[in-house]
Coordinates of C-alpha atoms and ligand atoms in Angstrom, one line a residue:
X1 CA 82.2 75.9 144.5
X2 CA 80.4 75.4 141.1
X3 CA 77.2 73.3 140.9
X4 CA 77.2 69.9 139.0
X5 CA 74.2 67.9 138.0
X6 CA 73.8 64.8 136.0
X7 CA 71.1 62.4 134.8
X8 CA 70.9 58.9 133.5
X9 CA 67.6 57.1 133.2
X10 CA 64.4 57.2 131.1
X11 CA 63.3 60.8 131.3
X12 CA 64.2 63.7 129.2
X13 CA 67.4 64.7 130.9
X14 CA 67.5 68.4 129.6
X15 CA 64.7 70.0 131.9
X16 CA 66.0 68.1 134.9
X17 CA 69.6 69.4 134.4
X18 CA 68.3 73.0 133.7
X19 CA 66.1 73.1 136.8
X20 CA 68.7 71.4 138.9
X21 CA 71.3 74.0 137.8
X22 CA 69.1 76.8 138.7
X23 CA 68.7 75.3 142.3
X24 CA 72.6 75.0 142.4
X25 CA 73.2 78.5 141.2
X26 CA 73.9 79.5 144.8
X27 CA 77.2 77.6 144.2
X28 CA 78.3 79.9 141.4
X29 CA 76.9 81.7 138.5
X30 CA 79.8 83.0 136.2
X31 CA 79.0 80.5 133.4
X32 CA 76.7 77.5 132.7
X33 CA 76.8 74.5 130.4
X34 CA 75.2 71.2 129.4
X35 CA 76.2 68.0 127.6
X36 CA 73.5 65.8 126.3
X37 CA 73.7 62.5 124.6
X38 CA 70.7 61.6 122.4
X39 CA 71.7 57.9 121.7
X40 CA 74.1 59.0 118.8
X41 CA 75.8 62.2 119.3
X42 CA 77.1 64.3 122.2
X43 CA 75.8 67.9 122.1
X44 CA 77.4 70.5 124.2
X45 CA 76.0 74.0 124.7
X46 CA 77.7 76.6 127.2
X47 CA 78.0 80.1 127.8
X48 CA 79.2 82.8 130.0
X49 CA 76.4 84.1 132.4
X50 CA 73.5 82.4 134.2
X51 CA 71.5 79.3 133.7
X52 CA 68.8 81.5 132.0
X53 CA 71.4 82.6 129.4
X54 CA 72.2 78.9 129.0
X55 CA 68.6 78.3 128.2
X56 CA 68.4 80.9 125.7
X57 CA 71.6 79.7 124.0
X58 CA 70.8 76.1 123.9
X59 CA 67.4 76.8 122.4
X60 CA 69.2 77.9 119.3
X61 CA 72.3 75.4 119.5
X62 CA 71.1 72.0 120.3
X63 CA 68.1 69.7 120.1
X64 CA 67.1 68.9 123.6
X65 CA 66.3 65.2 123.6
X66 CA 68.3 62.6 125.2
X67 CA 68.1 60.7 128.6
X68 CA 71.6 61.2 129.6
X69 CA 73.3 64.4 130.4
X70 CA 75.5 66.4 132.6
X71 CA 75.5 70.2 133.4
X72 CA 77.4 72.7 135.3
X73 CA 77.2 76.2 136.9
X74 CA 80.6 77.8 137.4
X75 CA 82.3 80.0 140.0
X76 CA 85.6 80.8 138.1
X77 CA 88.9 79.9 139.5
X78 CA 91.3 79.0 136.6
X79 CA 90.3 81.2 133.5
X80 CA 88.0 84.2 133.2
X81 CA 84.4 83.7 133.1
X82 CA 83.8 83.3 129.3
X83 CA 82.1 80.7 126.9
X84 CA 85.3 78.7 126.2
X85 CA 86.1 78.3 129.9
X86 CA 82.6 77.1 130.6
X87 CA 82.1 73.5 131.6
X88 CA 81.4 70.8 130.2
X89 CA 84.8 70.3 128.7
X90 CA 85.5 67.8 126.0
X91 CA 88.7 65.7 125.4
X92 CA 90.7 66.1 122.3
X93 CA 88.9 63.3 120.5
X94 CA 85.6 64.7 121.4
X95 CA 84.6 61.4 123.1
X96 CA 84.7 62.3 126.6
X97 CA 82.9 65.1 128.4
X98 CA 83.5 66.3 132.1
X99 CA 82.0 68.7 134.6
X100 CA 84.2 69.5 137.7
X101 CA 83.8 71.5 141.0
X102 CA 87.1 72.1 142.6
X103 CA 90.8 72.9 141.6
X104 CA 93.4 70.5 140.1
X105 CA 96.6 72.2 141.6
X106 CA 99.1 70.4 139.6
X107 CA 97.3 71.2 136.3
X108 CA 100.2 73.2 134.9
X109 CA 102.7 70.4 134.9
X110 CA 100.2 67.8 133.7
X111 CA 99.3 70.3 130.9
X112 CA 102.9 70.6 129.7
X113 CA 103.3 66.8 129.7
X114 CA 100.1 66.3 127.7
X115 CA 101.2 69.2 125.2
X116 CA 104.4 67.4 124.7
X117 CA 102.5 64.4 123.6
X118 CA 100.5 66.4 121.1
X119 CA 97.4 67.4 123.1
X120 CA 96.0 70.9 122.4
X121 CA 93.8 73.0 124.7
X122 CA 91.2 75.5 123.9
X123 CA 90.5 76.9 127.5
X124 CA 92.5 78.1 130.4
X125 CA 90.9 75.7 132.9
X126 CA 92.4 72.9 134.9
X127 CA 89.4 70.9 134.0
X128 CA 90.3 70.6 130.4
X129 CA 93.6 69.2 131.5
X130 CA 91.9 66.5 133.6
X131 CA 89.7 65.2 130.9
X132 CA 92.6 64.9 128.5
X133 CA 94.6 63.2 131.1
X134 CA 91.9 60.7 131.4
X135 CA 91.7 60.3 127.7
X136 CA 95.4 59.9 127.5
X137 CA 95.3 57.2 130.3
X138 CA 92.5 55.4 128.7
X139 CA 94.3 55.1 125.3
X140 CA 97.9 54.4 126.8
X141 CA 96.6 51.7 129.3
X142 CA 93.9 50.5 127.0
X143 CA 91.4 50.6 129.9
X144 CA 87.7 51.5 130.2
X145 CA 86.6 54.8 131.3
X146 CA 86.2 54.0 135.1
X147 CA 89.6 52.5 135.4
X148 CA 91.1 55.5 133.3
X149 CA 89.5 58.0 135.7
X150 CA 90.8 56.1 138.7
X151 CA 94.5 56.1 137.4
X152 CA 94.2 59.7 136.3
X153 CA 92.9 60.9 139.7
X154 CA 95.7 59.1 141.4
X155 CA 98.0 61.5 139.6
X156 CA 96.2 64.5 140.5
X157 CA 96.6 67.0 143.5
X158 CA 93.8 69.1 144.4
X159 CA 90.1 68.9 145.0
X160 CA 87.3 67.6 142.9
X161 CA 83.7 66.6 142.4
X162 CA 83.5 65.3 138.8
X163 CA 81.1 63.5 136.4
X164 CA 82.7 62.1 133.2
X165 CA 80.8 60.5 130.4
X166 CA 82.2 58.6 127.3
X167 CA 80.1 58.7 124.2
X168 CA 81.7 55.6 122.9
X169 CA 80.3 53.7 126.0
X170 CA 76.9 55.3 126.5
X171 CA 74.7 54.1 129.5
X172 CA 77.3 55.0 131.9
X173 CA 78.6 58.0 134.0
X174 CA 81.7 58.0 136.2
X175 CA 81.7 60.2 139.3
X176 CA 84.4 60.9 141.8
X177 CA 85.0 63.1 144.8
X178 CA 87.7 64.6 147.0
X179 CA 87.1 67.7 148.9
X180 CA 84.0 68.8 147.0
X181 CA 80.5 67.5 147.7
X182 CA 78.6 64.8 145.5
X183 CA 75.3 63.2 146.0
X184 CA 73.6 60.5 144.0
X185 CA 69.7 60.3 143.8
X186 CA 68.7 56.7 143.3
X187 CA 65.3 56.3 141.7
X188 CA 63.6 53.6 139.8
X189 CA 65.9 52.7 136.9
X190 CA 67.4 56.2 137.0
X191 CA 70.1 58.1 138.8
X192 CA 70.7 61.7 139.5
X193 CA 74.0 63.2 140.2
X194 CA 74.4 66.6 142.0
X195 CA 76.3 68.7 144.4
X196 CA 73.5 68.6 146.8
X197 CA 70.2 66.9 146.9
X198 CA 68.0 69.8 145.8
X199 CA 68.1 69.1 142.0
X200 CA 66.5 65.6 142.5
X201 CA 64.2 66.1 145.5
X202 CA 61.0 65.7 143.7
X203 CA 62.0 62.7 141.8
X204 CA 63.5 60.6 144.7
X205 CA 64.2 60.8 148.5
X206 CA 66.9 58.2 148.3
X207 CA 70.4 59.6 148.3
X208 CA 74.0 58.4 148.5
X209 CA 76.6 60.9 149.5
X210 CA 79.9 59.9 148.2
X211 CA 82.8 60.3 150.8
X212 CA 86.3 61.8 150.0
X213 CA 88.5 59.7 147.8
X214 CA 85.6 57.6 146.6
X215 CA 84.4 57.1 143.0
X216 CA 81.4 55.5 141.4
X217 CA 80.5 53.9 138.0
X218 CA 76.8 54.5 137.4
X219 CA 75.3 52.2 134.8
X220 CA 71.6 52.1 133.8
X221 CA 69.9 48.8 134.9
X222 CA 72.7 48.2 137.3
X223 CA 73.6 48.7 141.0
X224 CA 75.8 51.7 141.8
X225 CA 79.3 50.4 142.4
X226 CA 81.4 52.6 144.7
X227 CA 85.1 52.1 145.0
X228 CA 88.1 53.8 146.8
X229 CA 90.1 55.8 144.3
X230 CA 93.4 54.8 145.9
X231 CA 93.2 51.0 146.1
X232 CA 90.0 50.1 144.0
X233 CA 88.4 48.4 147.1
X234 CA 84.7 48.2 147.1
X235 CA 82.6 50.3 149.4
X236 CA 79.1 49.4 150.6
X237 CA 76.7 52.1 149.4
X238 CA 74.8 53.8 152.2
X239 CA 71.4 55.0 151.1
X240 CA 70.0 57.7 153.1
X241 CA 66.4 59.0 153.1
X242 CA 66.3 62.7 152.6
X243 CA 64.2 64.9 154.9
X244 CA 64.1 67.9 152.6
X245 CA 61.0 68.8 150.8
X246 CA 60.3 70.8 147.6
X247 CA 58.5 73.8 149.4
X248 CA 61.7 74.4 151.4
X249 CA 63.7 75.3 148.3
X250 CA 61.1 77.4 146.5
X251 CA 60.5 81.1 147.1
X252 CA 57.0 80.6 148.6
X253 CA 55.5 83.8 147.3
X254 CA 58.4 86.1 148.3
X255 CA 60.3 88.1 145.8
X256 CA 63.7 86.7 146.8
X257 CA 65.1 83.8 148.8
X258 CA 66.7 86.2 151.0
X259 CA 63.5 87.9 152.0
X260 CA 61.8 84.5 152.4
X261 CA 64.6 83.3 154.7
X262 CA 64.8 86.5 156.8
X263 CA 61.0 85.9 157.4
X264 CA 61.4 82.2 158.2
X265 CA 63.7 83.1 161.3
X266 CA 60.9 82.8 164.1
X267 CA 60.1 79.2 162.7
X268 CA 63.8 78.3 162.1
X269 CA 64.8 79.4 165.8
X270 CA 61.9 77.5 167.2
X271 CA 62.9 74.5 165.1
X272 CA 66.3 74.8 166.3
X273 CA 65.6 74.5 170.1
X274 CA 62.7 72.2 169.7
X275 CA 63.2 69.1 171.6
X276 CA 66.4 70.5 173.2
X277 CA 65.1 73.3 175.4
X278 CA 62.7 71.8 177.9
X279 CA 61.5 74.6 179.9
X280 CA 59.2 72.7 182.3
X281 CA 61.7 70.3 183.2
X282 CA 64.3 73.0 183.3
X283 CA 66.9 71.0 181.1
X284 CA 68.6 71.4 177.9
X285 CA 69.0 68.1 176.0
X286 CA 71.7 67.9 173.2
X287 CA 73.0 64.5 172.6
X288 CA 76.3 65.6 171.2
X289 CA 77.2 67.7 174.3
X290 CA 75.8 65.2 176.7
X291 CA 77.8 62.3 175.3
X292 CA 80.9 64.3 175.4
X293 CA 80.3 66.3 178.6
X294 CA 83.7 65.4 180.1
X295 CA 85.6 66.8 177.2
X296 CA 83.7 70.1 177.6
X297 CA 84.2 70.4 181.2
X298 CA 87.8 69.5 181.2
X299 CA 88.6 71.9 178.3
X300 CA 91.2 74.6 179.0
X301 CA 89.5 76.7 176.3
X302 CA 87.1 76.6 173.5
X303 CA 88.4 77.6 170.0
X304 CA 85.7 78.5 167.6
X305 CA 86.7 78.2 163.8
X306 CA 84.5 79.5 161.0
X307 CA 84.3 81.8 158.0
X308 CA 82.1 84.7 156.9
X309 CA 78.8 85.0 158.7
X310 CA 79.5 81.9 160.7
X311 CA 82.5 83.5 162.1
X312 CA 80.3 86.3 163.2
X313 CA 78.0 83.9 165.0
X314 CA 81.2 82.6 166.6
X315 CA 82.1 86.0 168.0
X316 CA 78.6 86.3 169.5
X317 CA 79.1 82.9 171.0
X318 CA 82.4 84.0 172.6
X319 CA 80.5 86.6 174.7
X320 CA 77.8 84.2 175.6
X321 CA 80.2 81.3 176.5
X322 CA 82.5 83.4 178.6
X323 CA 79.5 85.1 180.3
X324 CA 77.5 81.9 181.0
X325 CA 79.8 79.1 181.3
X326 CA 83.2 80.9 182.2
X327 CA 85.2 79.0 179.7
X328 CA 87.9 81.1 177.8
X329 CA 87.0 81.2 174.1
X330 CA 89.0 82.2 171.2
X331 CA 87.4 82.8 167.7
X332 CA 89.5 82.2 164.7
X333 CA 89.1 82.6 161.0
X334 CA 89.5 79.0 159.7
X335 CA 91.6 80.2 156.8
X336 CA 94.2 81.8 159.2
X337 CA 94.1 79.1 161.8
X338 CA 94.9 76.2 159.4
X339 CA 98.0 77.9 158.1
X340 CA 99.6 79.4 161.2
X341 CA 100.8 76.4 163.2
X342 CA 98.4 77.0 166.1
X343 CA 99.1 75.8 169.5
X344 CA 96.3 73.0 170.1
X345 CA 96.4 70.4 172.8
X346 CA 94.1 67.4 173.7
X347 CA 92.6 69.7 176.4
X348 CA 91.1 72.0 173.7
X349 CA 87.5 71.9 172.5
X350 CA 87.1 73.2 168.9
X351 CA 83.7 74.2 167.7
X352 CA 83.5 74.6 163.9
X353 CA 80.6 76.5 162.7
X354 CA 79.4 76.3 159.0
X355 CA 76.1 76.7 157.4
X356 CA 77.0 74.6 154.4
X357 CA 79.2 72.1 156.1
X358 CA 81.5 72.3 152.9
X359 CA 83.7 75.4 153.5
X360 CA 87.3 74.2 152.4
X361 CA 89.1 76.3 155.0
X362 CA 86.9 75.2 157.9
X363 CA 87.1 71.5 156.9
X364 CA 91.1 71.9 156.7
X365 CA 91.1 73.6 160.1
X366 CA 89.0 70.7 161.5
X367 CA 91.5 68.2 160.1
X368 CA 94.4 70.0 161.7
X369 CA 92.7 70.4 165.1
X370 CA 91.9 66.6 165.1
X371 CA 95.4 65.6 164.1
X372 CA 96.7 67.7 167.2
X373 CA 94.2 65.6 169.5
X374 CA 91.6 68.2 169.9
X375 CA 87.9 67.3 170.4
X376 CA 86.0 68.9 167.5
X377 CA 82.3 69.6 167.6
X378 CA 80.4 70.8 164.5
X379 CA 77.6 73.3 164.2
X380 CA 76.2 72.8 160.7
X381 CA 72.9 73.5 158.9
X382 CA 73.2 71.0 155.9
X383 CA 72.6 67.5 157.2
X384 CA 75.3 64.9 156.1
X385 CA 77.6 67.6 155.0
X386 CA 81.3 66.9 155.0
X387 CA 82.0 69.0 158.1
X388 CA 79.1 67.2 159.8
X389 CA 80.7 63.9 159.0
X390 CA 84.3 65.0 159.8
X391 CA 83.6 66.4 163.3
X392 CA 83.7 64.1 166.3
X393 CA 80.2 65.1 167.3
X394 CA 77.9 68.1 166.6
X395 CA 74.5 69.8 166.8
X396 CA 72.5 70.7 163.6
X397 CA 70.9 74.1 163.4
X398 CA 67.7 72.9 161.7
X399 CA 67.3 76.3 159.8
X400 CA 66.1 74.4 156.5
X401 CA 67.9 75.1 153.2
X402 CA 69.3 78.5 153.0
X403 CA 69.5 79.5 149.3
X404 CA 70.1 83.3 149.3
X405 CA 73.9 83.7 149.1
X406 CA 73.7 86.4 151.9
X407 CA 73.3 84.3 155.1
X408 CA 70.4 85.2 157.4
X409 CA 68.6 82.5 159.1
X410 CA 71.7 80.4 159.3
X411 CA 73.3 83.1 161.5
X412 CA 70.5 83.4 164.1
X413 CA 70.1 79.6 164.3
X414 CA 73.9 79.2 164.8
X415 CA 73.5 81.7 167.6
X416 CA 70.6 79.8 169.0
X417 CA 72.6 76.4 169.0
X418 CA 75.6 77.9 170.5
X419 CA 73.6 79.6 173.3
X420 CA 71.9 76.3 174.1
X421 CA 75.4 74.8 174.5
X422 CA 76.6 77.6 176.7
X423 CA 73.7 77.4 178.9
X424 CA 74.0 73.5 179.3
X425 CA 77.6 73.9 180.1
X426 CA 76.9 76.8 182.5
X427 CA 74.5 74.4 184.6
X428 CA 76.9 71.5 184.5
X429 CA 79.8 73.6 185.6
X430 CA 77.7 75.4 188.2
X431 CA 78.5 78.9 186.8
X432 CA 74.8 79.9 186.6
X433 CA 72.3 79.6 189.3
X434 CA 69.3 77.3 188.7
X435 CA 66.9 80.5 188.9
X436 CA 68.9 82.2 186.3
X437 CA 68.9 79.2 184.2
X438 CA 65.3 78.9 184.3
X439 CA 64.9 82.6 183.5
X440 CA 67.2 82.2 180.4
X441 CA 65.3 79.2 179.1
X442 CA 62.1 81.1 179.3
X443 CA 63.6 84.1 177.7
X444 CA 65.0 82.0 174.8
X445 CA 61.7 80.4 174.3
X446 CA 60.2 83.7 173.8
X447 CA 62.7 84.8 171.0
X448 CA 60.8 83.6 168.0
X449 CA 57.7 85.6 169.0
X450 CA 60.0 88.7 169.5
X451 CA 61.6 88.0 166.2
X452 CA 58.2 88.0 164.7
X453 CA 57.5 91.4 166.3
X454 CA 61.0 92.7 165.1
X455 CA 60.0 91.6 161.5
X456 CA 57.2 94.3 161.7
X457 CA 59.6 97.1 161.2
X458 CA 59.9 96.0 157.7
X459 CA 58.0 99.0 156.0
X460 CA 59.6 101.5 158.2
X461 CA 63.1 100.1 157.3
X462 CA 62.1 100.3 153.6
X463 CA 61.5 103.9 153.9
X464 CA 64.8 104.6 155.8
X465 CA 66.5 102.6 152.8
X466 CA 65.2 105.0 150.3
X467 CA 67.1 107.9 151.9
X468 CA 70.3 105.9 151.9
X469 CA 70.4 103.9 148.7
X470 CA 72.9 106.3 147.0
X471 CA 75.4 106.2 149.9
X472 CA 78.9 105.1 149.0
X473 CA 80.0 104.3 152.5
X474 CA 78.3 103.1 155.9
X475 CA 79.6 102.6 159.4
X476 CA 78.1 100.1 161.7
X477 CA 78.6 100.5 165.5
X478 CA 77.9 98.0 168.3
X479 CA 79.1 97.1 171.7
X480 CA 79.5 93.9 173.6
X481 CA 77.2 91.3 172.3
X482 CA 76.2 93.6 169.5
X483 CA 79.7 94.3 168.2
X484 CA 79.5 91.2 166.1
X485 CA 76.2 92.2 164.9
X486 CA 77.6 95.5 163.7
X487 CA 80.2 93.3 161.7
X488 CA 77.4 91.2 160.3
X489 CA 75.3 94.0 159.3
X490 CA 78.1 95.7 157.5
X491 CA 78.9 92.4 155.7
X492 CA 75.2 92.1 154.7
X493 CA 75.3 95.4 153.0
X494 CA 78.5 95.2 151.2
X495 CA 77.7 91.6 149.9
X496 CA 74.4 92.5 148.3
X497 CA 74.4 96.2 147.6
X498 CA 78.1 96.7 146.9
X499 CA 78.1 99.7 149.2
X500 CA 81.4 99.9 151.2
X501 CA 80.6 99.3 154.9
X502 CA 82.6 98.8 158.1
X503 CA 81.6 97.3 161.4
X504 CA 83.4 98.6 164.4
X505 CA 83.1 98.4 168.2
X506 CA 81.3 101.6 169.1
X507 CA 84.0 102.7 171.7
X508 CA 86.9 102.2 169.1
X509 CA 85.2 104.6 166.7
X510 CA 87.3 107.5 168.1
X511 CA 90.7 105.6 167.2
X512 CA 90.0 106.0 163.4
X513 CA 86.6 105.8 161.9
X514 CA 85.5 109.1 163.4
X515 CA 87.6 110.7 160.7
X516 CA 85.3 109.4 158.0
X517 CA 82.3 111.1 159.5
X518 CA 80.6 113.9 157.6
X519 CA 77.1 114.8 156.6
X520 CA 77.1 112.1 153.9
X521 CA 78.1 109.3 156.2
X522 CA 75.2 107.0 157.5
X523 CA 76.1 105.5 160.8
X524 CA 74.0 102.5 162.0
X525 CA 74.2 102.2 165.7
X526 CA 73.0 99.5 167.9
X527 CA 71.8 101.0 171.2
X528 CA 69.8 98.4 173.2
X529 CA 68.8 99.6 176.6
X530 CA 70.9 97.0 178.5
X531 CA 74.0 97.0 176.4
X532 CA 76.4 99.8 177.7
X533 CA 73.5 102.1 176.8
X534 CA 74.9 105.3 178.1
X535 CA 78.2 104.9 176.6
X536 CA 76.7 104.3 173.1
X537 CA 74.5 107.3 173.6
X538 CA 77.6 109.4 174.0
X539 CA 79.0 107.9 170.8
X540 CA 75.8 108.8 169.0
X541 CA 76.4 112.4 170.3
X542 CA 80.0 112.5 169.0
X543 CA 78.7 111.4 165.6
X544 CA 75.9 113.9 165.6
X545 CA 78.5 116.7 166.5
X546 CA 80.2 115.8 163.2
X547 CA 77.1 115.9 161.2
X548 CA 76.8 112.1 160.6
X549 CA 73.4 110.6 160.0
X550 CA 72.3 108.3 162.7
X551 CA 70.1 105.2 162.1
X552 CA 69.7 103.6 165.5
X553 CA 68.4 100.2 166.5
X554 CA 66.9 100.7 170.0
X555 CA 64.8 98.8 172.6
X556 CA 61.2 99.7 172.3
X557 CA 60.2 102.6 174.6
X558 CA 63.5 104.3 174.2
X559 CA 63.5 108.0 174.6
X560 CA 67.1 109.3 174.8
X561 CA 68.4 108.2 171.4
X562 CA 65.0 109.1 169.7
X563 CA 65.9 112.8 170.5
X564 CA 69.3 112.8 168.7
X565 CA 69.1 110.1 166.0
X566 CA 67.9 110.8 162.6
X567 CA 65.9 107.5 162.5
X568 CA 65.1 104.9 165.1
X569 CA 64.2 101.3 164.6
X570 CA 62.6 99.6 167.7
X571 CA 63.1 96.1 168.6
X572 CA 61.5 94.2 171.6
X573 CA 63.3 94.2 175.0
X574 CA 65.1 90.9 175.7
X575 CA 68.0 89.6 177.8
X576 CA 71.1 91.5 176.5
X577 CA 72.8 88.0 175.7
X578 CA 69.8 87.3 173.4
X579 CA 69.7 90.8 171.8
X580 CA 71.7 89.8 168.7
X581 CA 68.9 87.6 167.6
X582 CA 66.8 90.6 167.5
X583 CA 69.1 93.5 166.6
X584 CA 70.2 91.7 163.6
X585 CA 66.7 91.5 162.0
X586 CA 66.4 95.3 161.0
X587 CA 70.0 95.2 159.6
X588 CA 69.2 92.3 157.5
X589 CA 66.0 94.2 156.2
X590 CA 68.0 97.4 155.6
X591 CA 70.6 95.8 153.4
X592 CA 67.9 93.8 151.6
X593 CA 65.8 96.9 150.7
X594 CA 68.9 99.0 149.8
X595 CA 70.0 96.3 147.5
X596 CA 66.7 95.8 145.8
X597 CA 66.3 99.6 145.3
X598 CA 69.9 99.6 143.7
X599 CA 68.6 96.8 141.3
X600 CA 71.3 94.3 142.6
X601 CA 70.8 90.7 142.3
X602 CA 70.0 90.1 145.9
X603 CA 70.1 86.4 145.9
X604 CA 73.2 85.9 143.6
X605 CA 75.6 88.9 144.3
X606 CA 78.4 89.3 142.0
X607 CA 81.5 87.4 142.5
X608 CA 80.2 85.5 145.6
X609 CA 79.1 82.0 146.1
X610 CA 77.2 80.4 149.0
X611 CA 79.4 77.3 149.4
X612 CA 83.1 78.1 149.3
X613 CA 84.6 74.7 148.5
X614 CA 88.0 76.1 147.3
X615 CA 90.8 77.8 149.5
Ligands
G6P1 C1 80.4 82.2 151.8 C2 79.0 82.7 151.9 C3 78.7 83.2 153.3 C4 79.0 82.3 154.4 C5 80.6 81.8 154.3 C6 80.9 80.7 155.2 O1 81.2 83.3 151.9 O2 78.8 83.4 150.9 O3 77.3 83.4 153.4 O4 78.9 82.9 155.8 O5 80.7 81.2 152.9 O6 80.2 79.4 154.9 P1 79.7 78.3 155.7 O7 78.8 77.5 154.8 O8 80.9 77.6 156.3 O9 78.9 79.0 156.7

């Protein structure tokens, strides 16, 4: 994780870097720092805390002029979040400065070696080791900065996206990547460096995404030169035109990004199926699936790999794939899969789901599956991300940038893409009749409208939130398609409000969680009319008999649950397979309102980061 930003050009670098860091704070917010070169000296200001704390500190500490600078927002790995461990880190001579996203795994042995040669260290970070290693190589080998970076990186084990600056050679920044993302915005006589394109979107739409094991020397007035770290060979820069625009990464009048993104879901789902779901022709068109239809049809099974909320979307997909296309599905945490020597064959299709497309565990699991001959299909939101590039084929979710750390629209659009794939395969395999297929297409097309209607419960949910904001525990129950929604509802609550919450299959409650129920335990139950309704109503009765408080998500027009639940939240009726797209809405709103009322930082919950690029 961690966000990195750099600028070299003709504008004042400070405001570009500060604004850019704010946009990258989703990647980590334990500390922040900046290094500016004003033509003569290198000024570093850094502090524990957020970018706003950095602004306050740099106001007092540094003059803010200079058109070359690098900045960093940190998610701590090595060393606690404090001022000293914040980036940028300077080398012992004070000539070199570095920002780094990733982990240098062999930093300890490198550090010992450097100490034995007289180097001293102020921080506990692996990054300070790297910058001194670069300095050491530069002196020993008597080479320029670019070469020194290259030689040093060949001695390093781990992951990195770095930007390095040498004050004795101003006008140049050296960057490199392995396992952590790095983009370069190419403007008129200026370059922007960042973990993603959001910091430079208003300055240029031209971006180069560095590939793993590539480095670049960026010099003012020169073309960018990209080389392979391992053998120094030149790589042709591929300049992409960005589709993102500024409004997409602003709050647009909402108090928080999370609330904006919750409300964007009707649009996001529509964008996700636009051009793919052709109701009149009764077809689903997805190039990545069509081109690889044989692989899907010959698959013995589908293995879904993902982390966090994306894993929950995978669980929903398991129900949908098995129901519609009758292909056995296994859903795995990428972090477990990659380390447990799984049985994978060439007849497996692996679907990797990731909003960011950068999650380190998911990326490693993909590489493992590919090495065993499986066909790997990616479902990502971020265009051009590492996972999108590493997979054999894929489909984007088109949710637009998701900035709130708690994932919302990514989840519903992932389910939408996976549903489209399952429906397409169902037709190709003949496991669904053409009339059912038409019906499902029609129903899916109505989902955005229904999500809009579901969003109208906002004020009602806010009132419910007031009654439960002081709870210390919460239980979420659901069955079938809505069991994963219960898991996701519980995850949302714990992520942003720090209330302990557990999701459980409703019927499993009696095997343990029922022991937790008393008059202080809110239980959120998803009880849609088509999903094992009577059984879930019985579970609600069991909870009521033990004085638990019931908040039930029901289909509009429900009568039975209304009589027993403490609160009901109505959502529109739909095909049961599509109900997760609706039942998840009130659960997102509930956790949002509880977190706001508890004064929690909704968009940047403590200890979390949106893009987890370390193991
Ligand atoms: C982090 C984020 C979650 C996300 C998970 C997987 O934990 O905070 O919101 O679900 O990573 O991320 P991915 O980008 O792979 O979907």
